[in-house]
Amino acid sequence: MKSYIIPEFLVDRDDHRCIRCEVCVRQCGFDVHYYDEEDDEVYVDENKCVGCLRCVTLCPTNALVVRENPTQVPGNANWNREVLHNIYKQAETGGVLLTGMGCDKDYRNYWDRITLDASQVTNPSIDPLREPMELRTYLGAKPDALKIGGRKGKASLQTALSPQLRMETPMMFSAISYGAISYNTCECLARAATEMGTYYNTGEGGLHRDLYRYGDHTICQVASGRFGVHADYLEVAAALEIKIGQGAKPGIGGHLPGEKVSAEISRTRMIPEGTDALSPAPHHDIYSIEDLAQLIYALKEATHWEKPVSVKIAAVHNSAAIASGIVRAGADIVAIDGIRGGTGAAPTMIRDNVGIPIELALASVDSRLRDEGIRNRASIVIAGGIRSSADVVKAIALGADAVYIGTAALVALGCHVCQKCYTGTCNWGIATQDPYLTKRLNPEVGTRRLVNLLTGWSHEIMEILGGMGINAIESLRGNRLRLRGVGLTQEELDILGIKHAGA
Amino acid sequence: MLRGVHIRDDKDFSGCSIFGMMNAAGVKFTGEPMITAIANMKERSNGLGGGFAAYGIYPEYADLYCFQMMYSDEAGRLDAEGFLQANFVIEQAEVIPTSACEGVSDAPLLRRYFVQPRENPALACELEDLDDFVVQAVMHINAEIDGAFAFSSGKNMGVFKGVGFPEDIGRFFRLDEYEGYIWVAHGRFPTNTQAWWGGAHPFNILDWSVVHNGEISSYGINQRHLEMYGYKCTLFTDTEVIAYAVDLLVRRHGLSIADMARVLAAPLWEDIDRMPPRERELHSALRQTYGSLLLNGPFSIIVSNMSQMVGLTDRIRLRPLVAGRNGEWMYLSSEEAPMHLVDDAIDDTWIPSGGEPIIFQLEKTDASRERESVSSAAAPA
């Protein structure tokens, strides 16, 4: 069937610069470029170009330009190009539209409508280059009060604290499963988390045995499919996370196509090679908050009460009530994933239309837990569209203990957000299992890039804290007085619990 | 809340001078040297606030809570007195004596009441802990009753504060007529918001009084944390959170004064990491549990109660504090000069390190035991 979709991108090749080295041909997993020996020419099939820019980046002579195709179906504000393309695609295939990475709709981005406070004369700013700045964060349930005994001068702690996750910077790598991403990507995340004194999350794909050595910095997920969940997996983790929902597709389960289930993934996930890995939307042993409590305590029991248990939900309108229930069910950490959260493969309509921005969910969850007096019984971790250190600072000031970084971490590894992860042909070697492509991500280089990213963001967080006259991250956590909204409605300000700029 | 002044979830920004003086043997002295000392640091205040707290001044009502109240008008007084009568047996009600003083004007109506909680109070509250009941009553008055403000609520102690230079406020309240064994004073330099009588220091809840020089950049989270425990921060100033934090940590949670200081001005993690295991465990737990009460930003404070006077600066020491001792006479001050002014024999003065609490303790004399027994419910363990 002839496709009615006009190519999204045009690939211009400067013949004077092109040396026919065929790097572009070899680098493009989508087969956009091909070399014709007889003509000694490299041709392109622009219909296949996804705009990942791998060829442009690696072309040794800068002979390539990829640009958006100016010729498009006319469209209008209502029947825009994306809408028309989607209809053409479905008319051609009869299938559910799939996409990769987070929601790209123009919903209001609240991070960009919130500004930070600064200190000046009466409480001067603190110079983070010369004064101590503390980003260390502990995740886990905290007691309401401590009991301290012992004689004077030899006081000792009598309250036993629940297990805590110690992190040297309030940022972790989001749950991305082995299968959705390559082994090398998993290794980069694991090594970088270890080097930075923080954590990465296995997602629902289990944990490859070769990565067990990074267990102290691994949060192992227990999702509905229970892929790769066994005693050793639970034992090696620093913490466990029960995945109920994910921001890109709340209420929707996972789907790893059979072609991505290689021998290694088969072993790790404990499923037959080449079969689809379908994780249902619900956990079939959790149909109530009491059931969730049972699983939380089962996991605690299975790991000798030595590991914090997190429960991850997607941001939806009643997240606050759900979070309250989760805390009362015994979770040590509540992870909330917003509508901009990415996933390797999500139904487009679900991704773009279900869920709410994480900023609003975070604010309402933090407020609700405080109103109920149970905020210190669990830590809050948020995910879904954290793009910079400023977003991190704003998230913590709104009430998060820490953030998960997903898309930004993949971008640090080379991802150009072409949103074609679900094809399994990621040219950057990130979201693929093709051995030829996965080699492109060097674990040494990838680890360095991730460490650099977190190091840079950590420095920036320190700078921002210093500017606010704060030198410990816990004095920022939930400190909404240091935030101001710009151009927000009163209702939005009320939900966020912040004042408008100028007030 | 005084009439016309509405609750805001905002804070006041202050510079300020602080001075504290106590006699460890329990010997009482008048407010005169306090006025002299705080006046010596006049450039640290700007005439928009001054105040004092004195301990041991009401021995004849030592068993009773003393509510010192400000009213913006008679309506506020009637509403508050109705509330007090419904919840407390009022043994004595009187005008707080004042004298006209140049530099002090627009004073609210000032009354004090010596009270005991009723057995069947109107305020919905468990009466298991009388101190908790009093705290709730203070929160109710300050947050809910228009035109009324309870500015001190302890036993055998009182706060005297208002808008003006502190020496003028001291004379206005005739502090030379009171005798106490612990006194603290404050001269205020508010820079960003209006000055009002209730916003002057000291800030008080039960027997805790706090004077403060600095600004708390963690105010927002300190306030939100305290709200979870029923405290309502309504007084426009970051100092208020310190008084409530001390009450929560020491009285309600039973921490020692030293551990309270380790929460408010916590050691740095790099220092905690180098501690011996038991100490490291304790300090880590304090930070993990009470991180939301860490006071960030510059501060030097004096916290006082019936038997102690405690000085503390922020952990990177962004505000001044000097300690001094001459036998049983003990001093804390923003500057050293006022100590010499009121005690020409003092020769032992020192500057405490950031975050290191200076705890001056009343000696266990018979007289002080008697005094302490009065406040046993509020005194730290």
Coordinates of C-alpha atoms in Angstrom, one line a residue, chain A residues 119 121-124 126 131-138 142-148 152-157 159 161-162 164 166 363 366-367 369-376 397-399 468-482 484 499 503, chain B residues 8-11 13-15 189 191-192 214-225 227-229 252-256 259 262 266-273 278-279 281-282 284-298 315-316 318-319 361:
Chain A
S119 CA 19.1 35.7 49.3
V121 CA 21.6 41.4 52.5
T122 CA 20.0 40.1 55.6
N123 CA 20.6 36.5 54.8
P124 CA 23.5 36.6 52.5
I126 CA 26.6 31.4 50.5
E131 CA 31.6 27.1 51.9
P132 CA 30.3 23.5 52.6
M133 CA 27.3 22.5 50.5
E134 CA 25.5 19.3 51.4
L135 CA 23.5 17.3 48.9
R136 CA 23.5 14.1 50.8
T137 CA 20.0 12.6 51.0
Y138 CA 18.5 9.6 52.7
K142 CA 11.7 8.4 59.2
P143 CA 10.3 8.2 62.7
D144 CA 8.2 11.0 64.1
A145 CA 10.6 11.4 67.0
L146 CA 13.9 9.9 68.2
K147 CA 14.5 8.3 71.6
I148 CA 17.9 9.0 72.9
K152 CA 25.1 12.7 79.7
G153 CA 28.0 13.0 77.3
K154 CA 27.5 9.4 76.2
A155 CA 24.1 9.7 74.6
S156 CA 23.1 6.8 72.3
L157 CA 20.4 6.3 69.9
T159 CA 15.3 4.3 68.1
L161 CA 15.7 3.7 62.0
S162 CA 14.1 1.9 59.1
Q164 CA 17.6 4.1 54.3
R166 CA 22.0 7.0 51.2
A363 CA 2.6 19.4 45.1
D366 CA 3.4 16.4 49.5
S367 CA 0.6 18.6 50.8
L369 CA 0.9 13.7 53.3
R370 CA 1.7 16.8 55.4
D371 CA -2.0 17.5 56.1
E372 CA -2.3 13.9 57.3
G373 CA 0.9 14.2 59.4
I374 CA 2.5 11.3 57.7
R375 CA 5.0 13.0 55.4
N376 CA 8.1 11.7 57.2
A397 CA 11.5 22.8 46.9
L398 CA 8.0 21.7 45.9
G399 CA 8.4 18.7 48.2
M468 CA 19.3 31.0 48.2
G469 CA 21.4 31.2 51.4
I470 CA 21.0 27.4 52.0
N471 CA 23.8 24.9 52.5
A472 CA 22.0 21.7 53.1
I473 CA 19.5 20.1 50.7
E474 CA 17.1 19.2 53.5
S475 CA 16.5 22.9 54.1
L476 CA 15.2 23.2 50.5
R477 CA 13.0 20.1 50.6
G478 CA 9.4 21.3 50.7
N479 CA 10.5 24.9 51.2
R480 CA 7.9 26.3 48.8
L481 CA 8.3 29.8 50.2
R482 CA 11.4 30.0 48.0
R484 CA 7.3 32.0 42.9
K499 CA 2.8 32.5 45.6
A503 CA 3.7 38.6 46.2
Chain B
R8 CA 0.1 35.6 56.4
D9 CA 2.2 32.7 55.7
D10 CA 5.2 34.9 55.3
K11 CA 8.0 36.0 57.5
F13 CA 13.5 39.8 57.9
S14 CA 15.6 41.0 60.7
G15 CA 19.1 42.1 61.7
F189 CA 16.3 45.8 62.9
T191 CA 14.2 45.5 57.1
N192 CA 11.5 44.2 54.9
G214 CA 19.6 36.8 61.6
E215 CA 17.3 35.4 59.0
I216 CA 16.2 31.8 58.5
S217 CA 16.3 30.8 54.8
S218 CA 14.8 27.4 55.7
Y219 CA 11.8 29.1 57.2
G220 CA 9.4 27.6 54.6
I221 CA 10.2 24.0 55.4
N222 CA 10.7 24.6 59.2
Q223 CA 7.2 26.1 59.2
R224 CA 5.6 23.3 57.2
H225 CA 7.2 20.7 59.4
E227 CA 2.5 22.5 61.1
M228 CA 2.4 18.7 61.1
Y229 CA 2.6 18.9 64.8
R252 CA 7.5 16.9 73.4
H253 CA 10.2 14.6 72.0
G254 CA 12.4 14.7 75.1
L255 CA 15.7 15.6 73.4
S256 CA 18.4 17.1 75.5
D259 CA 20.7 17.2 70.9
R262 CA 22.5 19.3 66.9
A266 CA 23.5 20.2 62.6
P267 CA 27.2 19.2 62.2
L268 CA 28.2 18.8 58.6
W269 CA 28.1 15.3 57.1
E270 CA 31.8 15.3 56.6
D271 CA 32.2 15.9 60.3
I272 CA 29.6 13.2 61.2
D273 CA 31.4 10.8 58.9
R278 CA 27.9 5.4 68.3
E279 CA 28.1 9.2 67.9
E281 CA 24.8 6.8 64.4
L282 CA 23.2 9.3 66.7
S284 CA 23.0 10.7 61.4
A285 CA 19.7 9.7 62.8
L286 CA 19.1 13.3 64.1
R287 CA 19.7 14.7 60.7
Q288 CA 17.7 12.1 58.9
T289 CA 14.8 12.4 61.2
Y290 CA 14.8 16.1 61.9
G291 CA 16.3 17.5 58.7
S292 CA 13.3 19.6 58.1
L293 CA 14.1 21.5 61.4
L294 CA 17.6 22.3 60.4
L295 CA 17.9 26.1 60.6
N296 CA 19.6 27.3 57.5
G297 CA 20.8 30.8 56.9
P298 CA 22.5 33.2 59.4
R315 CA 26.9 26.0 61.8
I316 CA 29.0 28.2 59.5
L318 CA 27.3 33.9 59.8
R319 CA 26.2 35.9 62.9
Q361 CA 22.7 25.9 83.7

